[in-house]
Coordinates of C-alpha atoms and ligand atoms in Angstrom, one line a residue:
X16 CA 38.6 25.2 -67.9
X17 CA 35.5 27.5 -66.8
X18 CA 33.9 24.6 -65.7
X19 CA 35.9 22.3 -63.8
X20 CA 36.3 25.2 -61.8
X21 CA 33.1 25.8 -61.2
X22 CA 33.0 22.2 -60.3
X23 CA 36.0 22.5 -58.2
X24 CA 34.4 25.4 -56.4
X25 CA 31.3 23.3 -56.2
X26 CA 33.0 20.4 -54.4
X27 CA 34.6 22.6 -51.3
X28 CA 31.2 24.3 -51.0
X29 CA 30.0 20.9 -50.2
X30 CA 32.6 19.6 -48.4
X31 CA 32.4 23.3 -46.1
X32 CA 28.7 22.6 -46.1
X33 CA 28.5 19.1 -44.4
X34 CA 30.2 18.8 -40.8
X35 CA 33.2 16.8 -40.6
X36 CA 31.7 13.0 -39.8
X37 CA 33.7 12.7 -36.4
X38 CA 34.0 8.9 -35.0
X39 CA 31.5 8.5 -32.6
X40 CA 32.1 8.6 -29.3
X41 CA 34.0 5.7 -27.4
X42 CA 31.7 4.5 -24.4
X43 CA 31.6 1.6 -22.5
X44 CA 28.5 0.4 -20.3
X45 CA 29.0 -1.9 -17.7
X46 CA 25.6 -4.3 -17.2
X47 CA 23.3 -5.4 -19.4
X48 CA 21.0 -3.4 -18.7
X49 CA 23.0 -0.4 -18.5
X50 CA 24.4 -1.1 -22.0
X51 CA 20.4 -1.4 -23.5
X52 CA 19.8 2.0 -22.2
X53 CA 23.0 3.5 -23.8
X54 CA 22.4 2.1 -26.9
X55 CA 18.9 3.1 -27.7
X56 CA 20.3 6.7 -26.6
X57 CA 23.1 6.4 -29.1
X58 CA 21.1 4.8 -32.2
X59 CA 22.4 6.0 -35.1
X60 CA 25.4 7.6 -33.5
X61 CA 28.0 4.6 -32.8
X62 CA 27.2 1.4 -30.0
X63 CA 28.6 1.4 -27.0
X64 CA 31.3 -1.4 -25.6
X65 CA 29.3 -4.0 -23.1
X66 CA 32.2 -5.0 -20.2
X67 CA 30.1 -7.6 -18.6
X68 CA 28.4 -9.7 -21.0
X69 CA 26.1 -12.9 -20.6
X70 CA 25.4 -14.0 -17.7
X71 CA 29.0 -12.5 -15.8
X72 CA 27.8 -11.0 -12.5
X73 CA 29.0 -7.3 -11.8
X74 CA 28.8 -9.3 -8.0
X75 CA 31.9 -11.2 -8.9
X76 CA 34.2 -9.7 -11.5
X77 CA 37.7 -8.9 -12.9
X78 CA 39.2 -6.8 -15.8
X79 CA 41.3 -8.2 -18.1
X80 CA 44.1 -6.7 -19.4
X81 CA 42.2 -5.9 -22.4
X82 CA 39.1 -4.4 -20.4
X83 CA 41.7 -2.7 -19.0
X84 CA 43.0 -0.9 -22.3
X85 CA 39.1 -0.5 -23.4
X86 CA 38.6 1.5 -20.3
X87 CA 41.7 3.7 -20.5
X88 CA 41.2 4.4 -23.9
X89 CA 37.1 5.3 -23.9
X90 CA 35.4 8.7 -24.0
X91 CA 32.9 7.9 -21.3
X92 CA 31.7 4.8 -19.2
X93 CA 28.4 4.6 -17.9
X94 CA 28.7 2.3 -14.7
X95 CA 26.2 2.2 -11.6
X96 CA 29.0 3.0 -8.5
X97 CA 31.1 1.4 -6.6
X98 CA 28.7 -0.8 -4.4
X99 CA 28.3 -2.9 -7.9
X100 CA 31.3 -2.6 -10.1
X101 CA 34.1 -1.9 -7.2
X102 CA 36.5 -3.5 -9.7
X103 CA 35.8 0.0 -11.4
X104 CA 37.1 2.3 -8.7
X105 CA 40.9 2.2 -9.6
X106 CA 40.4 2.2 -13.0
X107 CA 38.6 5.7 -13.0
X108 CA 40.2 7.0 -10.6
X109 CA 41.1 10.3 -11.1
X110 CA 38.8 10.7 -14.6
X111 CA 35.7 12.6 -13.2
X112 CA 34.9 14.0 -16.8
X113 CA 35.3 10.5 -18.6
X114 CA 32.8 8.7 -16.1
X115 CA 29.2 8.9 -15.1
X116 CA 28.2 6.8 -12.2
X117 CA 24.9 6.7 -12.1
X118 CA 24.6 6.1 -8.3
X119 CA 26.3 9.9 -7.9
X120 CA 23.0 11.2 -9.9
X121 CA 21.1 13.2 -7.6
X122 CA 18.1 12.6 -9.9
X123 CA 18.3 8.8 -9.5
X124 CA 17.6 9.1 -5.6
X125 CA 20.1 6.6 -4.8
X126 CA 18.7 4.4 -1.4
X127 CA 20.5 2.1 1.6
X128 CA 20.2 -1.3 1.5
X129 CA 16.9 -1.7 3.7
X130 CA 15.5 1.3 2.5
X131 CA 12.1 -0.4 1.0
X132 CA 11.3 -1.7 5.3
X133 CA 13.4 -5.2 4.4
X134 CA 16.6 -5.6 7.2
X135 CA 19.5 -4.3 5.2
X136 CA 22.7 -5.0 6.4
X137 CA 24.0 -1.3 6.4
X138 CA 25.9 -2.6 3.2
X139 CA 25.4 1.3 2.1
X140 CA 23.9 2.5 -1.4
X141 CA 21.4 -0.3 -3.4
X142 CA 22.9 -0.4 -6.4
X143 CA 19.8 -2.1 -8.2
X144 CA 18.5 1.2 -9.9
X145 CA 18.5 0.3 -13.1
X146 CA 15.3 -2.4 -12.0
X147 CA 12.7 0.8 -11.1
X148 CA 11.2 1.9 -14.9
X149 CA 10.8 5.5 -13.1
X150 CA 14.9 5.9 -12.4
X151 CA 15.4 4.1 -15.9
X152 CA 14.0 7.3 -17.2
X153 CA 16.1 9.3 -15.0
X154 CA 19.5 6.9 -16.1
X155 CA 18.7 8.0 -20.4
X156 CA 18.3 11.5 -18.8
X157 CA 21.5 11.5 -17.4
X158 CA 23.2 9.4 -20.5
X159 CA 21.9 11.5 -22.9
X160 CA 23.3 15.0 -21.0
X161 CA 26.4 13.9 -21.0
X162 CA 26.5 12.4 -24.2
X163 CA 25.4 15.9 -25.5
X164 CA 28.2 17.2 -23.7
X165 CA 31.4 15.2 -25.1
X166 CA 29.7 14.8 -28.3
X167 CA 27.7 18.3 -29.0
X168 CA 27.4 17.7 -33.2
X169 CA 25.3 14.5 -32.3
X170 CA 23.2 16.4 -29.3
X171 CA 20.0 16.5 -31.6
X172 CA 20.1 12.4 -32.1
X173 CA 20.9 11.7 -28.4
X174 CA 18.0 14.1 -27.0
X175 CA 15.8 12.4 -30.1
X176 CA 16.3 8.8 -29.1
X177 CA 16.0 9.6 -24.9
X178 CA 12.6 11.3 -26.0
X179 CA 11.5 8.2 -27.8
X180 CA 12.9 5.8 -25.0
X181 CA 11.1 7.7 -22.2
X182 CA 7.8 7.2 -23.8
X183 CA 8.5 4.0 -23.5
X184 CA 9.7 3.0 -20.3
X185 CA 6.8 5.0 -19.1
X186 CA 4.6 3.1 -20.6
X187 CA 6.2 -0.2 -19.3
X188 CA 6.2 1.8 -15.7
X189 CA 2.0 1.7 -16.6
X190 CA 1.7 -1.6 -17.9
X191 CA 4.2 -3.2 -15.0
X192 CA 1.4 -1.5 -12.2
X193 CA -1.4 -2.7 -13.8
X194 CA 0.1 -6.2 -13.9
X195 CA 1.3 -5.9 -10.4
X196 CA -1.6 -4.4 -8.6
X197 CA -3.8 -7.6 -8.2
X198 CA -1.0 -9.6 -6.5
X199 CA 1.0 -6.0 -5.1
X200 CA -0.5 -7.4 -1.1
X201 CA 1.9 -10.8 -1.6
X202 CA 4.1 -11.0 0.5
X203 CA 7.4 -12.9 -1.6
X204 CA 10.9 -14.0 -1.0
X205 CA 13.9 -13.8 -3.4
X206 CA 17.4 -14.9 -3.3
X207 CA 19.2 -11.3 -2.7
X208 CA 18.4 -8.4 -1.7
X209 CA 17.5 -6.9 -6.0
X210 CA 14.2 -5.4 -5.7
X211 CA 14.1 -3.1 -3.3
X212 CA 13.8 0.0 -5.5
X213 CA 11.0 -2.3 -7.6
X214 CA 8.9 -3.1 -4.8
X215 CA 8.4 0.2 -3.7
X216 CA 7.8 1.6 -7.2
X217 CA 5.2 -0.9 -7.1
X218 CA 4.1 -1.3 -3.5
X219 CA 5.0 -5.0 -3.3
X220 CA 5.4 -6.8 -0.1
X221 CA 9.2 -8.2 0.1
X222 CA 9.2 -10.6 3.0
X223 CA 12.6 -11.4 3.1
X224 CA 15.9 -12.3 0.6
X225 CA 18.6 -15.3 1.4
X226 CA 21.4 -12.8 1.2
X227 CA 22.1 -8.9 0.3
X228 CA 25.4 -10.0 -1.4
X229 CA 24.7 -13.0 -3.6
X230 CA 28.4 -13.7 -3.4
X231 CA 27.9 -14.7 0.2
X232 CA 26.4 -17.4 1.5
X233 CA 23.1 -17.0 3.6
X234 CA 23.5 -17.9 7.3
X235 CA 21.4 -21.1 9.1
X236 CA 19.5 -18.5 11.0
X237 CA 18.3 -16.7 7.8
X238 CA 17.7 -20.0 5.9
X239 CA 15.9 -21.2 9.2
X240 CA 13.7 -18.0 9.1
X241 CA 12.7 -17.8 5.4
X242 CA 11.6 -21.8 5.4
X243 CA 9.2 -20.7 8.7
X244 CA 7.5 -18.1 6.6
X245 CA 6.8 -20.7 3.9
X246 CA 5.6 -23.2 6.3
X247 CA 3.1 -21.2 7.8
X248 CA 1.4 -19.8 4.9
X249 CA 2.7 -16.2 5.2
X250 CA 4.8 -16.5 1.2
X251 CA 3.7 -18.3 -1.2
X252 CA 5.8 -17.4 -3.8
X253 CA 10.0 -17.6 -4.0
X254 CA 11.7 -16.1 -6.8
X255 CA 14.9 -18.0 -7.9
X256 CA 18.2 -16.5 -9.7
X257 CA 19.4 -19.4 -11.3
X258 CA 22.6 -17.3 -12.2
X259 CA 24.1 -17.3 -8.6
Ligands
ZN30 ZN1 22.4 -7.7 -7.3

């Protein structure tokens, strides 16, 4: 008798002593790239939802129905802004604390189109952040704050794995200059207008880009000018996106 209640007083201390295992919290990333960042943040703590898997362009999408539920019913999704993912904008409408677009960040330094000396179009805000190492480190930043904040019993994991993931995409930021710095004075072209943010991480010499949008077609005057600077020697190297 004595001792099963011992035993039964044993048990509720243990179940007082260890917090209530909450579900982890429902978040959905957008991009790829976005979702890789979200993940490693979240390691041990849940995995987020990926809307745009594969080789679907954020340039060129729309929800399903069941997308549609995912969104309505998550706890936080991480997207860039509405120059990428306008199919976004309705959606969140409206749910400020169940969003974070990154392009809002004030650490993240958001730029125009045109921004890195190339002829933007006045499109407004580059939404190609996520492709400078540098504002990667500021996107876990951000990720992992607002993690912390819906879900404070798993704050210690979140700020862990941001600490371990800034190391290294700082080190990539290194290893990318090194890499870059022999062939930094090149001048190059590539089908749209991506790598603005990289080039000026990086001090690269972006001659020109087929189109900002990749949805649209590039004009015979741009084609006309980007073939001139390949016939006369001025870029010797064209970067393709299969993808488009
Ligand atoms: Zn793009």
């Amino acid at each position: 008798m004595r001792l099963s209640s011992i035993c039964a007083a044993i048990a509720v201390m243990a179940i007082a002593a260890t917090p209530a295992k909450a579900d982890p919290p429902r978040v959905v990333a957008t991009i790829a790239p976005l979702h890789s960042l979200v993940a490693s943040v979240m390691a041990g703590v849940g995995e987020p939802y990926l809307l745009l898997p594969g080789p679907l362009s954020p340039h060129d999408f729309a929800l399903a129905p069941s997308d549609v539920r995912r969104i309505a019913g998550a706890d936080l999704v991480v997207w860039i802004g509405a120059p990428l993912e306008s199919f976004l904008v309705k959606p969140l409408d409206g749910a400020a604390e169940r969003q974070l677009a990154l392009l809002d960040v004030p650490a993240l330094d958001a730029l125009p189109f045109g921004a890195s000396g190339q002829d933007g179009d006045g499109a407004g805000l580059d939404p190609h952040i996520w492709l400078d190492p540098v504002r990667a480190i500021a996107i876990v930043t951000a990720v992992q704050e607002r993690l912390s904040q819906i879900d404070p019993d798993n704050a210690a994991t979140y700020r862990a794995n941001a600490a371990a993931l800034i190391v290294r995409l700082a080190r990539l930021d290194e290893a990318i200059r090194a890499r870059l710095q022999p062939v930094a004075s090149e001048p190059f072209i590539a089908f749209h207008d991506a790598y603005g943010y990289f080039s000026r991480r990086y001090g690269l010499q972006p001659a020109g880009y087929f189109a900002s949008d990749p949805q649209r077609r590039p004009g015979a005057r741009t084609i006309a000018r980007l073939a001139a600077l390949v016939r006369d020697g001025t870029v010797s190297c064209a970067f393709a996106e299969p993808q488009f």
